[in-house]
Amino acid sequence: MEGIPRQKGVYSLLFELPKEKFIPIGKLGGFLFKPGFYAYIGSAQCGLKMRLRRHLNNKKKKYWHIDYLIERANIKAIVFSITAERIECKVAQVLSQRLPCLPGFGVSDCKCESHLYYCPHFKILKKEVMNAFSPFLCMFIEL
């Protein structure tokens, strides 16, 4: 977790599902996920380091939609921005114009269509996420 600050912020987990999988997502229900790459947008109001450490830990109680999905995924990279402002919906709105999403995923506390986006190619997904974060100073860490 070197290079990840303790401050509040907004982040994106970029991860791969190498095979088609049916995955139950808590109360949201089960979904058939295509093989490819996904970006999840989230906020870390208690600190980026703590939140991202939790996401990278496989032994945790499932609480958020992403917890059900990430345990079956290969995390490839993290993009984050240090900010106390809740910009995750702004980032999600940009991505929603460029990439397909899973409606209802990760949006129990906002009015966005989704906070999970799909792309079959990692380079394109990375480019789109970096573009969505571009109005804000952000960092990219490949894992």
mmCIF file of C-alpha atoms in Angstrom:
data_model
loop_
_atom_site.group_PDB
_atom_site.id
_atom_site.type_symbol
_atom_site.label_atom_id
_atom_site.label_comp_id
_atom_site.label_asym_id
_atom_site.label_seq_id
_atom_site.Cartn_x
_atom_site.Cartn_y
_atom_site.Cartn_z
ATOM 1 C CA MET A 1 0.000 0.000 0.000
ATOM 2 C CA GLU A 2 2.975 2.276 -0.533
ATOM 3 C CA GLY A 3 2.151 5.537 -2.213
ATOM 4 C CA ILE A 4 -1.474 5.558 -1.096
ATOM 5 C CA PRO A 5 -2.255 8.431 1.284
ATOM 6 C CA ARG A 6 -4.394 8.384 4.409
ATOM 7 C CA GLN A 7 -6.450 11.413 3.357
ATOM 8 C CA LYS A 8 -10.054 11.346 2.140
ATOM 9 C CA GLY A 9 -10.536 10.765 -1.537
ATOM 10 C CA VAL A 10 -12.194 9.103 -4.491
ATOM 11 C CA TYR A 11 -10.822 6.035 -6.228
ATOM 12 C CA SER A 12 -11.319 3.570 -9.028
ATOM 13 C CA LEU A 13 -10.436 -0.111 -8.863
ATOM 14 C CA LEU A 14 -9.532 -1.479 -12.300
ATOM 15 C CA PHE A 15 -9.845 -5.250 -12.368
ATOM 16 C CA GLU A 16 -10.202 -8.239 -14.636
ATOM 17 C CA LEU A 17 -12.640 -11.111 -14.721
ATOM 18 C CA PRO A 18 -10.872 -13.551 -17.072
ATOM 19 C CA LYS A 19 -13.885 -15.845 -17.580
ATOM 20 C CA GLU A 20 -17.626 -15.377 -17.829
ATOM 21 C CA LYS A 21 -19.053 -15.834 -14.327
ATOM 22 C CA PHE A 22 -22.431 -15.716 -12.644
ATOM 23 C CA ILE A 23 -21.872 -13.836 -9.389
ATOM 24 C CA PRO A 24 -24.471 -13.103 -6.695
ATOM 25 C CA ILE A 25 -24.165 -9.478 -5.516
ATOM 26 C CA GLY A 26 -25.898 -9.363 -2.127
ATOM 27 C CA LYS A 27 -29.397 -7.877 -2.216
ATOM 28 C CA LEU A 28 -28.828 -6.610 -5.773
ATOM 29 C CA GLY A 29 -29.165 -10.184 -7.076
ATOM 30 C CA GLY A 30 -27.028 -12.363 -9.328
ATOM 31 C CA PHE A 31 -25.482 -11.266 -12.609
ATOM 32 C CA LEU A 32 -23.631 -12.921 -15.454
ATOM 33 C CA PHE A 33 -20.396 -10.960 -15.853
ATOM 34 C CA LYS A 34 -18.630 -10.991 -19.208
ATOM 35 C CA PRO A 35 -14.913 -11.690 -19.351
ATOM 36 C CA GLY A 36 -12.933 -8.480 -19.567
ATOM 37 C CA PHE A 37 -12.046 -5.448 -17.515
ATOM 38 C CA TYR A 38 -14.098 -3.413 -15.081
ATOM 39 C CA ALA A 39 -13.748 -0.101 -13.260
ATOM 40 C CA TYR A 40 -15.483 0.504 -9.957
ATOM 41 C CA ILE A 41 -15.763 4.087 -8.673
ATOM 42 C CA GLY A 42 -15.910 4.654 -4.916
ATOM 43 C CA SER A 43 -15.276 7.191 -2.196
ATOM 44 C CA ALA A 44 -13.040 6.915 0.838
ATOM 45 C CA GLN A 45 -14.341 9.432 3.344
ATOM 46 C CA CYS A 46 -12.430 7.702 6.159
ATOM 47 C CA GLY A 47 -9.208 7.638 4.147
ATOM 48 C CA LEU A 48 -7.911 6.146 0.905
ATOM 49 C CA LYS A 49 -5.296 3.894 2.500
ATOM 50 C CA MET A 50 -7.785 2.262 4.860
ATOM 51 C CA ARG A 51 -10.482 1.777 2.203
ATOM 52 C CA LEU A 52 -8.136 0.415 -0.462
ATOM 53 C CA ARG A 53 -6.437 -1.898 2.045
ATOM 54 C CA ARG A 54 -9.894 -3.295 2.816
ATOM 55 C CA HIS A 55 -10.647 -3.867 -0.871
ATOM 56 C CA LEU A 56 -7.346 -5.690 -1.369
ATOM 57 C CA ASN A 57 -7.951 -7.950 1.658
ATOM 58 C CA ASN A 58 -9.700 -11.195 0.673
ATOM 59 C CA LYS A 59 -10.797 -11.974 4.245
ATOM 60 C CA LYS A 60 -13.483 -9.442 5.041
ATOM 61 C CA LYS A 61 -17.179 -9.289 5.771
ATOM 62 C CA LYS A 62 -19.149 -8.439 2.640
ATOM 63 C CA TYR A 63 -20.796 -5.063 3.057
ATOM 64 C CA TRP A 64 -20.739 -3.209 -0.288
ATOM 65 C CA HIS A 65 -21.699 -4.508 -3.745
ATOM 66 C CA ILE A 66 -18.037 -4.442 -4.780
ATOM 67 C CA ASP A 67 -17.113 -6.857 -1.960
ATOM 68 C CA TYR A 68 -19.006 -9.668 -3.705
ATOM 69 C CA LEU A 69 -17.331 -9.042 -7.044
ATOM 70 C CA ILE A 70 -13.762 -8.142 -6.136
ATOM 71 C CA GLU A 71 -13.061 -11.463 -4.386
ATOM 72 C CA ARG A 72 -13.403 -13.177 -7.785
ATOM 73 C CA ALA A 73 -11.391 -10.593 -9.723
ATOM 74 C CA ASN A 74 -7.764 -9.812 -10.478
ATOM 75 C CA ILE A 75 -7.121 -6.201 -9.453
ATOM 76 C CA LYS A 76 -4.850 -4.607 -12.058
ATOM 77 C CA ALA A 77 -4.631 -0.961 -10.981
ATOM 78 C CA ILE A 78 -5.933 1.799 -8.743
ATOM 79 C CA VAL A 79 -6.630 5.405 -9.697
ATOM 80 C CA PHE A 80 -7.274 7.888 -6.908
ATOM 81 C CA SER A 81 -7.673 11.559 -6.164
ATOM 82 C CA ILE A 82 -7.154 13.151 -2.759
ATOM 83 C CA THR A 83 -10.231 15.247 -2.036
ATOM 84 C CA ALA A 84 -12.802 15.839 0.681
ATOM 85 C CA GLU A 85 -15.315 16.648 -2.070
ATOM 86 C CA ARG A 86 -17.666 13.817 -3.122
ATOM 87 C CA ILE A 87 -16.631 13.692 -6.788
ATOM 88 C CA GLU A 88 -17.300 9.996 -7.411
ATOM 89 C CA CYS A 89 -20.633 10.805 -9.095
ATOM 90 C CA LYS A 90 -18.924 13.312 -11.407
ATOM 91 C CA VAL A 91 -16.407 10.626 -12.410
ATOM 92 C CA ALA A 92 -19.218 8.077 -12.856
ATOM 93 C CA GLN A 93 -21.209 10.475 -15.061
ATOM 94 C CA VAL A 94 -18.262 10.865 -17.432
ATOM 95 C CA LEU A 95 -17.759 7.092 -17.619
ATOM 96 C CA SER A 96 -21.485 6.491 -18.163
ATOM 97 C CA GLN A 97 -21.236 8.407 -21.442
ATOM 98 C CA ARG A 98 -18.331 6.275 -22.678
ATOM 99 C CA LEU A 99 -18.684 2.727 -21.302
ATOM 100 C CA PRO A 100 -21.445 0.200 -20.601
ATOM 101 C CA CYS A 101 -22.401 -0.218 -16.954
ATOM 102 C CA LEU A 102 -24.229 -2.564 -14.604
ATOM 103 C CA PRO A 103 -27.311 -0.550 -13.518
ATOM 104 C CA GLY A 104 -27.763 -0.215 -9.765
ATOM 105 C CA PHE A 105 -24.255 -1.360 -8.852
ATOM 106 C CA GLY A 106 -22.639 0.655 -6.055
ATOM 107 C CA VAL A 107 -25.238 3.416 -6.037
ATOM 108 C CA SER A 108 -27.276 2.779 -2.904
ATOM 109 C CA ASP A 109 -26.305 6.229 -1.571
ATOM 110 C CA CYS A 110 -26.635 8.322 -4.759
ATOM 111 C CA LYS A 111 -28.776 8.778 -7.877
ATOM 112 C CA CYS A 112 -26.207 7.604 -10.451
ATOM 113 C CA GLU A 113 -27.120 4.782 -12.806
ATOM 114 C CA SER A 114 -24.043 2.805 -11.747
ATOM 115 C CA HIS A 115 -20.533 2.955 -10.338
ATOM 116 C CA LEU A 116 -19.335 -0.142 -12.252
ATOM 117 C CA TYR A 117 -18.198 0.070 -15.881
ATOM 118 C CA TYR A 118 -17.084 -2.554 -18.398
ATOM 119 C CA CYS A 119 -14.582 -2.655 -21.246
ATOM 120 C CA PRO A 120 -13.108 -5.686 -23.037
ATOM 121 C CA HIS A 121 -9.673 -3.992 -23.303
ATOM 122 C CA PHE A 122 -7.568 -2.800 -20.354
ATOM 123 C CA LYS A 123 -5.799 0.004 -22.254
ATOM 124 C CA ILE A 124 -9.119 1.537 -23.289
ATOM 125 C CA LEU A 125 -10.576 1.203 -19.780
ATOM 126 C CA LYS A 126 -7.486 2.834 -18.261
ATOM 127 C CA LYS A 127 -7.678 5.690 -20.786
ATOM 128 C CA GLU A 128 -11.383 6.307 -20.063
ATOM 129 C CA VAL A 129 -10.917 6.227 -16.281
ATOM 130 C CA MET A 130 -7.932 8.587 -16.452
ATOM 131 C CA ASN A 131 -9.992 10.890 -18.680
ATOM 132 C CA ALA A 132 -12.875 10.854 -16.165
ATOM 133 C CA PHE A 133 -10.455 11.753 -13.352
ATOM 134 C CA SER A 134 -8.610 14.372 -15.461
ATOM 135 C CA PRO A 135 -10.378 17.460 -14.006
ATOM 136 C CA PHE A 136 -8.963 16.384 -10.624
ATOM 137 C CA LEU A 137 -5.342 15.747 -9.717
ATOM 138 C CA CYS A 138 -5.068 11.958 -9.665
ATOM 139 C CA MET A 139 -2.552 9.136 -9.316
ATOM 140 C CA PHE A 140 -2.386 5.795 -11.155
ATOM 141 C CA ILE A 141 -0.858 2.738 -9.465
ATOM 142 C CA GLU A 142 -0.486 -0.508 -11.385
ATOM 143 C CA LEU A 143 -0.572 -3.622 -9.193
#
